[in-house]
Coordinates of C-alpha atoms (C1' of nucleotides) in Angstrom, one line a residue:
Chain A
M1 CA 161.3 7.8 -1.1
A2 CA 163.5 9.7 1.2
L3 CA 166.0 8.1 3.5
H4 CA 164.5 6.6 6.6
L5 CA 166.5 5.3 9.6
Y6 CA 165.5 3.4 12.7
N7 CA 166.4 5.8 15.5
T8 CA 167.2 4.0 18.7
A9 CA 166.4 7.1 20.7
S10 CA 162.7 7.1 19.5
R11 CA 162.5 3.3 18.8
Q12 CA 161.0 3.9 15.5
K13 CA 161.8 4.5 11.8
E14 CA 162.1 8.2 11.1
E15 CA 162.7 10.2 8.0
F16 CA 166.2 11.4 8.0
V17 CA 166.4 15.2 7.8
P18 CA 169.9 16.6 8.4
R19 CA 170.3 19.5 10.7
D20 CA 171.9 21.5 7.8
P21 CA 170.0 20.6 4.7
A22 CA 173.2 20.6 2.7
N23 CA 175.7 18.8 5.0
V24 CA 175.6 15.6 7.0
G25 CA 177.8 14.6 9.9
M26 CA 178.1 11.0 11.1
Y27 CA 180.1 9.6 13.9
V28 CA 180.7 5.9 14.3
C29 CA 182.5 4.3 17.3
G30 CA 185.6 2.7 15.9
P31 CA 187.9 0.1 17.4
T32 CA 189.9 0.0 20.5
V33 CA 193.2 -1.1 19.0
Y34 CA 194.5 -3.9 21.2
D35 CA 193.9 -6.9 19.0
T36 CA 193.3 -7.9 15.4
A37 CA 189.8 -7.3 14.2
H38 CA 187.2 -10.1 14.4
I39 CA 184.3 -10.5 12.0
G40 CA 182.0 -8.9 14.6
N41 CA 184.1 -5.7 14.5
A42 CA 183.6 -5.6 10.7
R43 CA 179.8 -5.5 10.9
P44 CA 179.4 -1.8 11.8
V45 CA 182.3 -0.9 9.5
I46 CA 180.5 -2.4 6.5
I47 CA 177.0 -1.2 7.5
F48 CA 178.1 2.4 8.1
D49 CA 180.2 2.2 4.9
V50 CA 177.0 1.5 3.0
L51 CA 175.2 4.3 4.8
A52 CA 178.1 6.7 4.0
R53 CA 178.0 5.7 0.4
L54 CA 174.3 6.4 0.3
L55 CA 174.7 9.7 2.0
R56 CA 177.5 10.7 -0.3
L57 CA 175.4 9.9 -3.3
Q58 CA 172.5 12.0 -2.0
Y59 CA 174.4 15.0 -0.5
G60 CA 177.6 14.9 -2.5
D61 CA 181.1 13.7 -1.5
A62 CA 182.1 17.0 -0.1
H63 CA 179.0 17.3 2.0
V64 CA 179.3 14.2 4.1
N65 CA 181.6 14.1 7.0
Y66 CA 182.0 10.6 8.2
V67 CA 184.1 10.3 11.4
R68 CA 185.2 7.1 12.9
N69 CA 187.6 7.2 15.8
I70 CA 190.5 5.1 16.9
T71 CA 190.6 4.5 20.7
D72 CA 194.2 4.1 21.4
V73 CA 194.2 4.7 25.2
E74 CA 192.4 2.1 27.2
D75 CA 193.1 -0.4 29.9
K76 CA 192.8 -3.4 27.6
I77 CA 195.6 -1.9 25.5
I78 CA 197.8 -1.5 28.5
A79 CA 197.2 -5.1 29.5
A80 CA 197.7 -6.5 26.0
A81 CA 200.9 -4.6 25.5
E82 CA 202.3 -5.9 28.8
A83 CA 201.2 -9.4 27.9
N84 CA 202.8 -9.2 24.5
G85 CA 205.9 -7.6 25.9
E86 CA 205.7 -4.8 23.4
S87 CA 205.3 -1.0 23.8
I88 CA 201.9 0.5 23.8
E89 CA 202.7 2.5 20.8
A90 CA 204.0 -0.5 18.9
L91 CA 200.8 -2.4 19.7
T92 CA 198.4 0.4 18.7
T93 CA 200.3 1.2 15.5
R94 CA 200.5 -2.4 14.5
T95 CA 196.8 -3.1 15.3
T96 CA 195.6 0.1 13.6
K97 CA 197.5 -0.8 10.5
A98 CA 196.0 -4.3 10.4
Y99 CA 192.6 -2.9 11.0
H100 CA 192.9 -0.6 8.0
E101 CA 194.1 -3.4 5.8
D102 CA 191.3 -5.8 6.9
M103 CA 188.6 -3.3 6.4
A104 CA 189.9 -2.3 3.0
E105 CA 189.9 -5.9 2.0
M106 CA 186.2 -6.0 2.8
G107 CA 185.6 -3.0 0.5
A108 CA 185.1 -0.4 3.3
L109 CA 186.1 3.0 2.2
P110 CA 188.1 5.1 4.7
P111 CA 186.1 7.5 6.8
N112 CA 186.7 11.2 6.1
R113 CA 188.3 11.7 9.5
E114 CA 189.8 9.2 11.9
P115 CA 190.7 11.0 15.1
K116 CA 192.7 9.2 17.8
A117 CA 191.9 9.4 21.5
T118 CA 195.5 10.3 22.4
E119 CA 195.3 13.4 20.2
H120 CA 192.3 14.7 22.2
I121 CA 193.5 14.4 25.8
V122 CA 193.5 18.2 26.2
G123 CA 189.9 18.4 25.0
M124 CA 188.9 15.6 27.4
V125 CA 190.5 17.4 30.3
E126 CA 188.6 20.6 29.3
M127 CA 185.3 18.9 29.0
I128 CA 185.7 17.2 32.4
G129 CA 186.6 20.6 33.8
V130 CA 183.3 22.0 32.4
L131 CA 181.4 19.1 33.9
M132 CA 183.0 19.8 37.3
E133 CA 182.2 23.5 37.0
K134 CA 178.5 22.8 36.1
G135 CA 178.2 20.4 39.0
H136 CA 177.9 17.3 37.0
A137 CA 181.1 15.7 38.2
Y138 CA 183.0 15.3 41.4
E139 CA 186.4 14.2 42.5
A140 CA 186.9 11.2 44.7
E141 CA 190.1 9.4 45.6
G142 CA 192.0 10.7 42.6
H143 CA 189.1 9.8 40.2
V144 CA 186.7 12.2 38.6
L145 CA 183.2 10.7 38.4
F146 CA 180.1 11.7 36.5
D147 CA 177.2 12.3 38.9
V148 CA 174.2 10.7 37.2
T149 CA 171.8 12.2 39.7
S150 CA 172.7 15.6 38.3
M151 CA 171.0 14.7 35.0
A152 CA 167.2 14.2 35.0
D153 CA 167.2 12.3 31.7
Y154 CA 170.0 9.9 32.5
G155 CA 169.1 6.4 31.1
K156 CA 166.7 7.7 28.4
L157 CA 168.6 6.5 25.4
S158 CA 168.9 2.9 26.7
G159 CA 165.4 3.0 28.3
R160 CA 166.5 2.1 31.8
N161 CA 166.3 3.9 35.1
R162 CA 168.7 4.1 37.9
D163 CA 166.8 1.8 40.2
D164 CA 166.8 -1.0 37.6
M165 CA 170.5 -0.6 37.2
I166 CA 171.2 -0.7 40.9
A167 CA 169.0 -3.8 41.2
G168 CA 170.7 -5.5 38.3
A169 CA 174.2 -4.6 39.3
R170 CA 176.4 -7.7 39.3
V171 CA 179.6 -6.0 40.1
E172 CA 180.9 -4.6 43.3
I173 CA 180.4 -0.9 43.4
A174 CA 183.5 1.2 44.0
P175 CA 183.1 2.7 47.5
Y176 CA 184.0 6.2 46.4
K177 CA 181.0 6.5 44.1
K178 CA 178.2 8.7 45.4
D179 CA 175.7 6.8 43.3
P180 CA 176.3 3.2 42.0
A181 CA 175.6 4.3 38.5
D182 CA 178.2 7.1 38.5
F183 CA 180.9 6.4 36.0
V184 CA 184.6 7.4 35.6
L185 CA 185.6 10.4 33.6
W186 CA 189.3 10.4 34.7
K187 CA 191.3 8.0 36.6
P188 CA 194.7 8.1 38.2
S189 CA 197.7 6.5 36.5
A190 CA 200.5 4.9 38.3
D191 CA 204.0 5.9 37.2
D192 CA 204.5 2.9 34.9
I193 CA 201.4 3.3 32.9
P194 CA 200.3 6.0 30.4
G195 CA 199.1 9.2 32.0
W196 CA 198.7 12.9 31.3
D197 CA 198.8 15.8 33.7
S198 CA 195.5 17.2 34.7
P199 CA 194.0 19.4 37.5
W200 CA 193.2 16.1 39.2
G201 CA 196.7 14.7 39.0
R202 CA 198.4 12.5 36.5
G203 CA 195.9 10.2 35.0
R204 CA 194.1 8.9 31.9
P205 CA 190.6 9.2 30.6
G206 CA 187.7 6.9 31.4
W207 CA 186.1 4.9 28.7
H208 CA 183.3 7.2 27.4
I209 CA 184.8 10.7 27.4
E210 CA 186.8 10.3 24.2
C211 CA 183.8 9.9 22.0
S212 CA 182.1 12.9 23.5
V213 CA 185.2 15.0 22.9
M214 CA 186.2 13.7 19.4
S215 CA 182.7 13.9 18.0
R216 CA 182.4 17.5 19.2
A217 CA 185.8 18.4 17.8
E218 CA 185.0 17.0 14.4
L219 CA 181.3 17.6 14.1
G220 CA 180.3 20.1 16.7
D221 CA 178.0 20.0 19.7
T222 CA 175.1 18.6 17.7
F223 CA 175.4 16.4 14.7
D224 CA 173.2 14.0 12.7
I225 CA 174.0 10.4 13.0
H226 CA 175.8 8.4 15.7
G227 CA 176.4 4.8 15.1
G228 CA 177.8 1.6 16.6
G229 CA 177.0 -1.9 17.8
R230 CA 173.9 -2.2 19.9
D231 CA 175.9 -3.4 22.8
L232 CA 177.2 0.1 23.0
I233 CA 173.8 1.6 23.8
F234 CA 174.5 1.0 27.4
P235 CA 176.6 2.1 29.0
H236 CA 178.8 3.7 26.3
H237 CA 176.3 5.8 24.4
E238 CA 174.2 6.5 27.3
N239 CA 177.2 8.0 29.1
E240 CA 178.3 9.9 26.0
V241 CA 174.9 11.5 25.9
A242 CA 175.2 12.4 29.6
Q243 CA 178.7 13.9 29.2
S244 CA 177.9 15.8 26.0
C245 CA 174.5 17.2 27.0
C246 CA 175.6 18.2 30.4
A247 CA 178.8 19.9 29.1
N248 CA 177.4 21.4 25.9
G249 CA 173.7 22.1 26.7
D250 CA 170.5 20.2 26.8
G251 CA 169.2 18.9 23.5
T252 CA 172.6 18.7 21.9
F253 CA 174.6 15.8 20.6
A254 CA 173.4 13.1 18.2
R255 CA 170.0 13.3 16.5
Y256 CA 169.8 9.9 15.0
W257 CA 171.1 6.8 16.8
V258 CA 171.8 3.9 14.6
H259 CA 172.8 0.5 16.1
N260 CA 173.7 -2.7 14.4
G261 CA 172.8 -6.1 15.8
F262 CA 175.3 -8.7 16.9
L263 CA 176.5 -11.7 15.0
T264 CA 177.0 -15.2 16.1
V265 CA 179.4 -17.8 14.6
E266 CA 177.9 -21.2 13.6
G267 CA 175.1 -20.5 16.1
D268 CA 177.1 -19.4 19.0
K269 CA 178.2 -16.1 20.4
M270 CA 181.8 -15.5 19.7
S271 CA 183.9 -15.8 22.8
K272 CA 187.4 -16.6 23.7
S273 CA 186.3 -19.4 26.0
L274 CA 184.5 -21.2 23.1
G275 CA 187.5 -20.6 20.9
N276 CA 185.3 -19.5 18.1
F277 CA 186.7 -16.0 17.6
R278 CA 186.9 -15.6 13.8
T279 CA 189.3 -12.8 12.8
V280 CA 188.8 -11.1 9.5
R281 CA 192.3 -12.2 8.6
E282 CA 191.4 -15.9 8.9
L283 CA 188.2 -15.5 7.0
L284 CA 190.0 -13.7 4.2
A285 CA 192.0 -16.9 3.7
E286 CA 188.7 -18.7 3.1
A287 CA 187.0 -16.4 0.7
P288 CA 187.6 -13.1 -1.0
G289 CA 186.8 -10.0 1.0
E290 CA 184.0 -9.1 -1.3
A291 CA 182.3 -12.4 -0.6
L292 CA 182.6 -11.7 3.1
R293 CA 181.1 -8.3 2.5
L294 CA 178.2 -9.7 0.6
N295 CA 177.6 -12.2 3.4
M296 CA 177.6 -9.4 5.9
L297 CA 175.0 -7.5 3.9
S298 CA 172.8 -10.6 3.4
A299 CA 170.9 -9.9 6.7
H300 CA 169.4 -6.6 7.7
Y301 CA 171.7 -4.7 10.0
R302 CA 169.5 -4.7 13.0
Q303 CA 168.8 -8.4 12.8
P304 CA 171.2 -10.9 14.4
L305 CA 173.4 -12.5 11.8
D306 CA 174.7 -16.0 12.1
W307 CA 178.1 -16.2 10.4
T308 CA 178.6 -19.7 8.9
S309 CA 181.0 -21.1 6.4
D310 CA 178.0 -22.3 4.4
G311 CA 176.8 -18.8 4.3
V312 CA 180.1 -17.5 3.1
K313 CA 180.1 -20.2 0.4
Q314 CA 176.6 -19.2 -0.7
S315 CA 177.7 -15.5 -0.8
K316 CA 180.6 -16.4 -3.0
T317 CA 178.2 -18.3 -5.3
N318 CA 175.9 -15.3 -5.5
L319 CA 178.8 -13.0 -6.2
D320 CA 179.9 -15.3 -9.0
K321 CA 176.4 -15.1 -10.4
L322 CA 176.5 -11.3 -10.4
Y323 CA 179.9 -11.2 -12.0
T324 CA 178.8 -13.7 -14.6
S325 CA 176.1 -11.3 -15.7
L326 CA 178.6 -8.4 -15.6
Q327 CA 181.0 -10.4 -17.7
S328 CA 178.2 -11.2 -20.2
L329 CA 177.7 -7.4 -20.5
S330 CA 181.3 -6.8 -21.7
D331 CA 179.9 -6.2 -25.2
V332 CA 178.5 -2.8 -24.1
E333 CA 179.7 0.2 -22.2
A334 CA 177.9 1.0 -19.0
D335 CA 175.4 3.9 -19.3
E336 CA 176.7 5.9 -16.4
S337 CA 173.7 8.1 -16.2
Q338 CA 171.7 5.2 -14.9
V339 CA 170.8 5.0 -11.2
A340 CA 169.7 1.7 -9.7
K341 CA 166.5 3.0 -8.4
S342 CA 165.5 -0.4 -6.9
V343 CA 168.7 -0.7 -5.0
L344 CA 168.5 2.9 -3.9
D345 CA 164.9 2.5 -2.7
A346 CA 165.8 -0.5 -0.6
L347 CA 168.7 1.2 1.0
E348 CA 166.7 4.3 1.7
D349 CA 164.3 2.1 3.7
D350 CA 166.5 1.8 6.8
I351 CA 169.4 0.3 4.9
N352 CA 167.5 -2.8 3.8
T353 CA 170.5 -4.5 2.3
P354 CA 168.9 -7.9 1.7
K355 CA 166.2 -6.2 -0.3
A356 CA 168.9 -4.2 -2.1
L357 CA 170.7 -7.5 -3.0
A358 CA 167.5 -8.9 -4.3
A359 CA 167.3 -5.8 -6.5
L360 CA 170.8 -6.6 -7.8
Y361 CA 169.8 -10.2 -8.5
A362 CA 166.9 -8.9 -10.5
L363 CA 169.2 -6.7 -12.5
S364 CA 171.5 -9.6 -13.1
S365 CA 168.6 -11.7 -14.3
A366 CA 167.4 -8.9 -16.6
A367 CA 170.9 -8.6 -18.0
N368 CA 171.0 -12.3 -18.9
K369 CA 167.8 -12.0 -20.9
E370 CA 168.2 -8.6 -22.6
T371 CA 169.4 -8.6 -26.1
N372 CA 168.9 -4.9 -27.0
L373 CA 172.2 -3.1 -26.9
V374 CA 170.9 0.1 -25.5
E375 CA 169.0 -1.7 -22.8
R376 CA 172.0 -3.8 -22.0
S377 CA 174.0 -0.7 -21.6
K378 CA 171.5 0.7 -19.2
I379 CA 171.3 -2.4 -17.2
K380 CA 175.1 -2.5 -16.9
G381 CA 175.0 1.1 -15.7
K382 CA 172.4 0.1 -13.0
L383 CA 174.3 -3.0 -12.0
L384 CA 177.5 -1.0 -11.5
S385 CA 175.9 1.9 -9.7
G386 CA 173.8 -0.4 -7.5
G387 CA 176.8 -2.4 -6.8
N388 CA 178.8 0.7 -5.9
L389 CA 176.2 1.7 -3.3
L390 CA 176.7 -1.7 -1.7
G391 CA 180.4 -1.6 -2.2
L392 CA 180.2 -4.6 -4.6
L393 CA 180.9 -5.4 -8.2
Q394 CA 183.7 -2.9 -8.5
Q395 CA 186.2 -5.3 -10.0
D396 CA 186.6 -6.3 -13.5
P397 CA 184.8 -9.7 -13.9
K398 CA 187.9 -11.1 -15.5
E399 CA 189.9 -10.1 -12.5
W400 CA 187.2 -11.7 -10.2
F401 CA 187.2 -15.0 -12.0
Q402 CA 190.8 -15.3 -13.0
G403 CA 192.7 -13.1 -10.7
A404 CA 192.8 -15.3 -7.6
E405 CA 196.2 -16.4 -6.7
E406 CA 197.7 -18.7 -9.2
G407 CA 197.3 -22.4 -8.4
D408 CA 199.3 -25.1 -10.1
V409 CA 198.4 -23.8 -13.6
T410 CA 199.2 -20.4 -15.0
A411 CA 196.8 -18.4 -17.2
D412 CA 199.1 -19.1 -20.2
Q413 CA 199.0 -22.8 -19.6
I414 CA 195.2 -22.7 -19.4
E415 CA 195.0 -20.7 -22.6
A416 CA 197.2 -23.1 -24.4
L417 CA 195.0 -26.1 -23.2
I418 CA 191.9 -24.2 -24.4
L419 CA 193.4 -23.9 -27.8
E420 CA 194.3 -27.5 -27.9
R421 CA 190.8 -28.4 -26.8
V422 CA 189.2 -26.2 -29.5
E423 CA 191.2 -28.1 -32.0
A424 CA 190.2 -31.4 -30.6
K425 CA 186.6 -30.4 -30.7
T426 CA 186.9 -29.3 -34.3
N427 CA 188.2 -32.7 -35.1
K428 CA 185.4 -34.2 -33.0
N429 CA 188.0 -35.7 -30.7
Y430 CA 185.6 -35.4 -27.7
A431 CA 187.6 -37.8 -25.6
R432 CA 190.6 -35.5 -25.7
S433 CA 188.5 -32.3 -25.2
D434 CA 186.7 -33.8 -22.2
E435 CA 190.0 -35.0 -20.8
I436 CA 191.4 -31.5 -20.9
R437 CA 188.3 -30.0 -19.3
D438 CA 188.2 -32.7 -16.6
S439 CA 191.8 -32.3 -15.8
L440 CA 191.5 -28.5 -15.5
K441 CA 188.4 -29.0 -13.3
D442 CA 190.5 -31.1 -10.9
Q443 CA 192.8 -28.1 -10.6
G444 CA 190.0 -25.7 -9.9
I445 CA 189.6 -24.3 -13.4
V446 CA 186.1 -24.4 -14.9
L447 CA 185.7 -24.1 -18.7
E448 CA 182.6 -22.6 -20.2
D449 CA 181.8 -22.9 -23.9
S450 CA 179.7 -20.4 -25.6
P451 CA 179.1 -19.3 -29.2
Q452 CA 181.7 -16.6 -28.6
G453 CA 184.3 -19.1 -27.5
T454 CA 185.6 -20.7 -24.4
T455 CA 186.1 -18.8 -21.1
W456 CA 187.6 -20.0 -17.9
K457 CA 187.5 -19.2 -14.3
R458 CA 189.0 -20.3 -11.0
V459 CA 186.5 -21.6 -8.5
Chain B
rG1 C1' 165.5 -9.7 39.1
rG2 C1' 165.1 -5.4 35.3
rC3 C1' 165.3 -4.1 30.1
rC4 C1' 165.3 -5.7 24.9
rU5 C1' 165.3 -8.7 20.5
rG6 C1' 163.9 -12.7 17.6
rG7 C1' 161.0 -17.5 16.2
rU8 C1' 159.0 -17.3 8.1
rG9 C1' 159.5 -23.3 3.1
rG10 C1' 165.5 -28.2 3.0
rC11 C1' 168.8 -23.8 4.1
rG12 C1' 169.7 -18.3 4.1
rG13 C1' 166.5 -14.1 4.3
rA14 C1' 162.9 -9.7 3.1
rG15 C1' 158.0 -8.2 3.7
rU16 C1' 152.8 -7.6 4.3
rG17 C1' 145.8 -6.9 7.5
rG18 C1' 143.5 -9.9 1.8
rU19 C1' 146.2 -12.7 -5.2
rG20 C1' 152.8 -16.1 -0.3
rA21 C1' 160.0 -11.2 -2.3
rC22 C1' 164.8 -12.8 -3.4
rG23 C1' 169.0 -16.2 -3.3
rC24 C1' 171.1 -21.2 -2.4
rA25 C1' 170.0 -26.3 -2.7
rG26 C1' 166.4 -29.9 -5.2
rC27 C1' 163.3 -31.6 -9.3
rG28 C1' 161.5 -31.2 -14.6
rG29 C1' 162.4 -28.9 -19.4
rA30 C1' 165.2 -25.8 -23.2
rU31 C1' 170.2 -25.1 -24.8
rU32 C1' 174.9 -28.1 -25.3
rG33 C1' 178.7 -33.4 -28.9
rC34 C1' 178.6 -34.0 -23.4
rA35 C1' 179.1 -30.3 -19.7
rA36 C1' 179.3 -25.5 -17.5
rA37 C1' 176.8 -21.0 -17.7
rU38 C1' 172.1 -19.1 -19.0
rC39 C1' 166.8 -19.4 -19.7
rC40 C1' 161.7 -21.5 -18.6
rG41 C1' 158.8 -24.2 -15.2
rU42 C1' 158.4 -26.2 -10.2
rG43 C1' 157.5 -25.2 -3.3
rU44 C1' 149.5 -25.6 0.1
rA45 C1' 156.6 -21.5 5.0
rC46 C1' 155.1 -17.8 8.5
rA47 C1' 156.5 -21.4 17.0
rC48 C1' 151.8 -22.4 19.9
rC49 C1' 146.9 -20.8 22.1
rA50 C1' 143.2 -17.2 22.4
rG51 C1' 141.2 -12.4 20.8
rU52 C1' 140.0 -8.2 17.3
rU53 C1' 138.5 -8.4 12.0
rC54 C1' 134.6 -10.1 6.4
rG55 C1' 139.7 -11.8 6.5
rA56 C1' 146.1 -12.3 10.5
rU57 C1' 152.0 -14.8 9.0
rU58 C1' 151.2 -9.4 9.6
rC59 C1' 147.4 -6.1 15.1
rU60 C1' 146.3 -7.4 20.7
rG61 C1' 146.9 -10.7 25.0
rG62 C1' 149.1 -15.1 26.8
rU63 C1' 152.3 -19.6 26.4
rC64 C1' 156.7 -22.0 24.9
rC65 C1' 161.6 -21.6 22.8
rA66 C1' 166.2 -19.1 21.4
rG67 C1' 169.4 -15.0 22.0
rG68 C1' 171.2 -10.2 23.8
rC69 C1' 172.1 -6.1 27.4
rC70 C1' 172.4 -4.7 32.7
rU71 C1' 180.4 -6.0 33.7
rC72 C1' 185.2 -5.3 28.9
rC73 C1' 182.8 -6.1 24.1
rA74 C1' 180.8 -4.2 17.4

RNA sequence: GGCCUGGUGGCGGAGUGGUGACGCAGCGGAUUGCAAAUCCGUGUACACCAGUUCGAUUCUGGUCCAGGCCUCCA
């Protein structure tokens, strides 16, 4: 089947047909770099990484342009830098670097392009100028505001109308707004905070304009996929649509809107007040990034995902199982012409990763049973290619089982003890052989005997 | 108040108008010196109440419950 995606704009699954049959453009809202990434930030990264892998397989690496921005100018950044007593640049550089490291640990490939908001200020000023000229924006008390009444379709993406928004407003409305739903395009900066010169005075951009400008600069007025967390539907994406369509023309901008659901931690929403913010860094100390990734993929991306340490453990177990099969296939070379059709089919159905994982488990099970070498080679090819689509199973199994940081025992010591144990077993000295096995087990090393000999792994 | 998701076996989690994925855990068996790993077998699950239907977990309406957005947020 062809790729189908649930399009937030139409509220249904649609067949994905790119604008240009040969090339695909995808824009995903990236982080505002003011703090280290938490596990919730990782969800869209991993989901859209899987989608990018799928698109690259189908259209070719050179024909997919995956853009994910870095928002490095924003009031939270200013506040955090001040609180930390560090410069804004130091904060954004440090945070961006940590973000890249954390996402790489979770197996996310870098996007093709990663524009930074601060590199696109000129474009933002230009776009705001166009909106002013076309009568979609106005200046008030040093701010430039988008006039939502100038756009008939405003609210369409998120499915809400202006009256509802006004009725539901829980914040005080700035007195200079013509309409309560108007939002800021440009705001004035005091001398001690970052600002750029503009026709409306020294200032900085509002929250939404950067994505309208960067997506256009990288992908053009109209492009295929726009992604992000579902909390961004309103107001962020709604306002992006308003800015872009009003500046560039009706019917432009993103064609497919893809939004991932939220995740909770041990049943609760992550929040600073509950103290349950889990950073990717902390979680990496608990389990390998690949296990965190599998855990993330174990629920469908549009469903809520409850992140629990039990779930992480189970994901680690499942990954062990897959790597065990892969290890057992070390007697054959992978047949690289094989495509894991079952995995592909699942992913083409709106990125159904739980189904894709089930397909991987089926391959694993088949591998454990198959004795024919040609078939084993095919299965290995499928396991690896299916794993690659999901960003899993790309390590050497030996590395997976034995490569974790050395504990109290080194690999050499373990090998020596295995030799001693083999000898003890040969002499039917089972007391000694069990003693060795038990003692290693206490140190987190599990021995497995097979007709081919004894292997070990760290657990 | 408005808008929007969900409620599936012990747990996680797909899916479907008709023969109940998949994984973890459990139980039984095979294998093993004993294990581990693996294999085989094993589960009368779809919040509740109506309705439509030959038949609903799947469609419709209502109820209850949980959560999200409307304000910074992935």
